[in-house]
Amino acid sequence: MKTLLEVDNLTVRFSLRAGEITAVDQVDFKLQEGERFGLVGESGAGKSVTGFALINLISKPGYIAGGSVRFQGNELTALTDEQIRRVRGNDICMIFQDPMMTLNPVLTIGTQMVETLQAHRSISTKEAKRAAVETLRKVQIPSPERRLRQYPHELSGGMRQRVVIAVALITSPSLIIADEPTTALDVTIQAEIMALLLSLCKDENMGLILITHDLAVVSQVTQRIAVMYAGRIVEVGATDDIVKHPRHPYTIGLLSALPQNKPRGQRLDQIRGVMPTLLDIPPGCPFNERCDRAQEICRRQRPGLEWKQHGGRVACHFVE
Amino acid sequence: MEAPLLSIHNLDKHFDISGGLLDQLRWKGGKPVRERTMVRAVNRVSFEIRKGETLSVVGESGCGKSTLARTIIGLYPPNRGEIFYREERIDRLSPARMLPYRTKMQMVFQDPYASLNPRMRVRETLEEPVRFHRRLSGAEIKDCVAQVMEQVGVDPSWADRYPHEFSGGQRQRISIARALVVNPEFIIADEPISALDVSIQAQILNLLMDAQQERQLTYLFISHDLSVVEHISTRVAVMYLGTVCELAPVDALFDGPLHPYTQALLSAIPRLGEKGSRHIKIEGDVPTPIQLPTGCVFHGRCPHVRTVCTETVPKLRDFGGGHFAACHFIEEITARRAETSGHLA
Amino acid sequence: MSTLQKIRQSDLLHNFLRDPLAVGSFFVLLVLVAAGFLSPLIAPHDPYDTTTIDIMDSEMPPAWMDGGESRFLLGTDSQGRDLLSTILYGMRVSILIGIGAVVLQAFLGIFIGLTSGYVGGRLDAFLMRVADVQLSFSTYMVAIFIGAIFKTIFGVGLYAQVAVPFLIMVIGFAEWPQYARTVRASVLAEKKQEYVEAARVIGFPSSRIMWRHILPNALTPVLVISTVQVANAIMSEAALSFIGLGMPVTRPSLGSLIKIGFEYVFSGTWWITLFPGIVLVLLILAINLLGDWLRDYLNPKLYKGA
């Protein structure tokens, strides 16, 4: 299997008036071709910023402070704006929580799909239209020819997200970054969209980075996950393994806080306190103030993300 | 059996969205007609809430669950139907006569950023209701507020801060404190944890469960998150397009849903580590509550639909053990399910 | 944390200090307002005291020109009043009328806008139609109309005495709808917030919810339009004075000074019009620039990049 994406020590900083903050701190992971990878974490953990940083979409006052992102062997952080634009929306596509971030409300769906395609391929409008219809069919939108003439506001939320996926798919990308794609949708629609994404990735051998706070969703769709906390990855490994045998205290806490993991009506296990804001991350392990196993060393020394005996990587002093 | 704490009968809540008189006028058959556009958010909803239980109302966005909550607490006047609190009718009371019920029924809101007045210190937010409802001295009010803050896990020494100085979870704790501070018996919680992070959700759910035990509270819990509802409820009502389609004790509902909509809804819950989809797909989108379908509101999307479903509104029927469902063909669907699962076995 | 520290660390101050235009206009405004209100102390002459005015001194050019005297730095007007002193006193009158009119507008506008927005329904429709009707009369029309009636009934002498409160009333009444609409719009937005619902669930009476809970949150846009409205009111006053319906010549405002000078411009005595004109422009510009900055600061959606 070939490596699709290789992220090495990626660091993103923001210069704010209150100080310099590190939103993404030395994140590294690898993605094989056609692999489905989850970035899990609570709000403020840096997962969305990581997603944006992958395709160089960090805008001021943020900047990529270090590390590298290699996509199919090419270094993305070194590309010019013009070059990265050719990659973005072509080889790598992004799907956001709010479909209206991608869709233009004053253009018909057909126009938007044709424009996207023509921006990256030199083909006639007629051919582009045919491709658009085909893609809409692929995302299971009924009567696609009619949809081409409709505006985004004429569609329901679930339909709009399908259109966004279709817009992303039309250039046959090899990687899709989906940032909370179903958070705004109802459960029944969420289940449909997730099933659709899963089958599309399998059929087209597309890589997927699913950014979400929802452990259950990510566990159903991805093969490997990385758990983020306060801008750092604290645990990476095979999805099934992490869900069944989490190693990092934060992952353990997060999983046992889920109502699904407790008999009905029983008190839930909770992690005490809240995630530190990026301005006051404690020295040492960022989780030490909320961790029951914290010792002196956790307050002094930051644990590296290291390979452990079970075959996954964990950033904790006390995991063997 | 003990009388219910709260009961509602055939509650309707419709909103007129047709605008001013000029917007309402239409030209029909050669003469002007006044036509109104109504959103039928809640239709013919009846249920009882027993003392000490947690009744959850679940449903997808737009099903009317929040409107139902706000109608019960008196934020919206109902268009039809009755609300009884301890057998006293409360839906037509003047503000003055409603006042005693204001301390008995309280509400916790969804958005921890919008539900606290940004220009008031936490102390003011919490002291004002006590001062308004109870004749207490300044010191007693302070004590009372400090005690409640302690209970919800917010350091009382932070009372002089403004809401923006707190995190989302802490704000929600303060919101809960504001509801508890008048000593209510009954709390309506409208999506109280859906705006919070996973680890904070657990903290708030625990807080709600602890408060229920300590103060013998009764909850009406509104949520779209089925796994939370499964965890916290005594009984669950499933709403679709403004009507209750199934109402049952939590175990009965999650272990053996009867209504086709409930079955589809429950099958869509993402389960940890479960591969492959058990999801029962339902066709189409939810219709708008402006033009309600005739007959059963679910008939346009139901896989078991027959002619009678498009004509007659199904009533909530009891299928034993307090398990109610509103569908004409429950028996048939259950039999067919048993048969197919029998085949598989 | 002490209040002083809070102010020092606040975004407001930081943002303000980073904007040279805002700081500049603030200082110009500060100097002008201080000079205006301290005019009895710092002005070299008292233009209201007829005993010190000598008609022989009239139309003297500024001190640095031929025929100018060091007694009169900016020259004198047609009655022999020291122009610098008259401008200072006139500015005080202008600012007083501007602020007074805005206070009245704000009072009416907040009361009507709050009631209209919170109560809604027919009362809202009625009040807003009244506002529309009021807006369709211009300030000048109202002033001309009422002023004419007033002068006919009570005579010009009495008018000169009550000119300041009269102008405050006229400009205040003519422009309250701006406020009422702004307040109503922000009340409508706040009314939907959950903290208002929470207050209703606690059972607070409507009046308390309106004044104590909603109003403090709806005041931000009021602050912004207030600055612009002060500038507008000063302009309205100047315009009314210029057409002879504002401050009498004996107690001139900036507008009436410009008018006095305007009659002499073509005979070469340009300074009587020019200097008050410059002061008026400076005053209005400073207020408007400050208002713009305040609006940008309070409405982050309008930020032009970081």
PDB file of N, CA and C in Angstrom, chain A residues 113-132 170-171:
ATOM      1  N   MET A 113     -21.390  22.990  -9.761  1.00  0.00           N
ATOM      2  CA  MET A 113     -20.664  21.758 -10.028  1.00  0.00           C
ATOM      3  C   MET A 113     -19.859  21.879 -11.315  1.00  0.00           C
ATOM      4  N   VAL A 114     -20.487  22.470 -12.326  1.00  0.00           N
ATOM      5  CA  VAL A 114     -19.793  22.634 -13.612  1.00  0.00           C
ATOM      6  C   VAL A 114     -18.570  23.528 -13.441  1.00  0.00           C
ATOM      7  N   GLU A 115     -18.749  24.634 -12.667  1.00  0.00           N
ATOM      8  CA  GLU A 115     -17.625  25.552 -12.444  1.00  0.00           C
ATOM      9  C   GLU A 115     -16.467  24.861 -11.750  1.00  0.00           C
ATOM     10  N   THR A 116     -16.816  24.079 -10.705  1.00  0.00           N
ATOM     11  CA  THR A 116     -15.759  23.378  -9.974  1.00  0.00           C
ATOM     12  C   THR A 116     -14.970  22.479 -10.907  1.00  0.00           C
ATOM     13  N   LEU A 117     -15.708  21.748 -11.722  1.00  0.00           N
ATOM     14  CA  LEU A 117     -15.048  20.794 -12.607  1.00  0.00           C
ATOM     15  C   LEU A 117     -14.192  21.525 -13.648  1.00  0.00           C
ATOM     16  N   GLN A 118     -14.760  22.592 -14.214  1.00  0.00           N
ATOM     17  CA  GLN A 118     -14.031  23.305 -15.267  1.00  0.00           C
ATOM     18  C   GLN A 118     -12.824  24.065 -14.732  1.00  0.00           C
ATOM     19  N   ALA A 119     -12.859  24.369 -13.426  1.00  0.00           N
ATOM     20  CA  ALA A 119     -11.704  25.035 -12.841  1.00  0.00           C
ATOM     21  C   ALA A 119     -10.496  24.112 -12.815  1.00  0.00           C
ATOM     22  N   HIS A 120     -10.749  22.806 -12.788  1.00  0.00           N
ATOM     23  CA  HIS A 120      -9.638  21.866 -12.674  1.00  0.00           C
ATOM     24  C   HIS A 120      -9.412  21.007 -13.917  1.00  0.00           C
ATOM     25  N   ARG A 121     -10.402  20.921 -14.795  1.00  0.00           N
ATOM     26  CA  ARG A 121     -10.244  20.132 -16.020  1.00  0.00           C
ATOM     27  C   ARG A 121     -10.671  20.994 -17.206  1.00  0.00           C
ATOM     28  N   SER A 122     -10.025  20.766 -18.356  1.00  0.00           N
ATOM     29  CA  SER A 122     -10.506  21.509 -19.519  1.00  0.00           C
ATOM     30  C   SER A 122     -11.485  20.626 -20.286  1.00  0.00           C
ATOM     31  N   ILE A 123     -12.757  20.742 -19.913  1.00  0.00           N
ATOM     32  CA  ILE A 123     -13.778  19.984 -20.631  1.00  0.00           C
ATOM     33  C   ILE A 123     -14.937  20.908 -20.958  1.00  0.00           C
ATOM     34  N   SER A 124     -15.766  20.490 -21.914  1.00  0.00           N
ATOM     35  CA  SER A 124     -16.885  21.331 -22.335  1.00  0.00           C
ATOM     36  C   SER A 124     -17.970  21.331 -21.264  1.00  0.00           C
ATOM     37  N   THR A 125     -18.809  22.380 -21.314  1.00  0.00           N
ATOM     38  CA  THR A 125     -19.882  22.504 -20.346  1.00  0.00           C
ATOM     39  C   THR A 125     -20.821  21.304 -20.417  1.00  0.00           C
ATOM     40  N   LYS A 126     -21.039  20.822 -21.645  1.00  0.00           N
ATOM     41  CA  LYS A 126     -21.958  19.700 -21.827  1.00  0.00           C
ATOM     42  C   LYS A 126     -21.431  18.459 -21.100  1.00  0.00           C
ATOM     43  N   GLU A 127     -20.153  18.208 -21.313  1.00  0.00           N
ATOM     44  CA  GLU A 127     -19.547  17.048 -20.644  1.00  0.00           C
ATOM     45  C   GLU A 127     -19.573  17.228 -19.125  1.00  0.00           C
ATOM     46  N   ALA A 128     -19.272  18.457 -18.700  1.00  0.00           N
ATOM     47  CA  ALA A 128     -19.247  18.737 -17.265  1.00  0.00           C
ATOM     48  C   ALA A 128     -20.617  18.476 -16.657  1.00  0.00           C
ATOM     49  N   LYS A 129     -21.665  18.876 -17.406  1.00  0.00           N
ATOM     50  CA  LYS A 129     -23.026  18.660 -16.918  1.00  0.00           C
ATOM     51  C   LYS A 129     -23.306  17.179 -16.769  1.00  0.00           C
ATOM     52  N   ARG A 130     -22.857  16.424 -17.774  1.00  0.00           N
ATOM     53  CA  ARG A 130     -23.090  14.982 -17.712  1.00  0.00           C
ATOM     54  C   ARG A 130     -22.393  14.385 -16.477  1.00  0.00           C
ATOM     55  N   ALA A 131     -21.171  14.866 -16.242  1.00  0.00           N
ATOM     56  CA  ALA A 131     -20.427  14.384 -15.073  1.00  0.00           C
ATOM     57  C   ALA A 131     -21.150  14.765 -13.780  1.00  0.00           C
ATOM     58  N   ALA A 132     -21.732  15.987 -13.764  1.00  0.00           N
ATOM     59  CA  ALA A 132     -22.439  16.444 -12.570  1.00  0.00           C
ATOM     60  C   ALA A 132     -23.631  15.544 -12.268  1.00  0.00           C
ATOM     61  N   ILE A 170     -16.715  15.397  -7.520  1.00  0.00           N
ATOM     62  CA  ILE A 170     -16.774  15.530  -8.977  1.00  0.00           C
ATOM     63  C   ILE A 170     -15.387  15.544  -9.617  1.00  0.00           C
ATOM     64  N   THR A 171     -14.381  15.982  -8.852  1.00  0.00           N
ATOM     65  CA  THR A 171     -13.032  15.983  -9.422  1.00  0.00           C
ATOM     66  C   THR A 171     -12.284  14.692  -9.100  1.00  0.00           C
TER      67      THR A 171
END
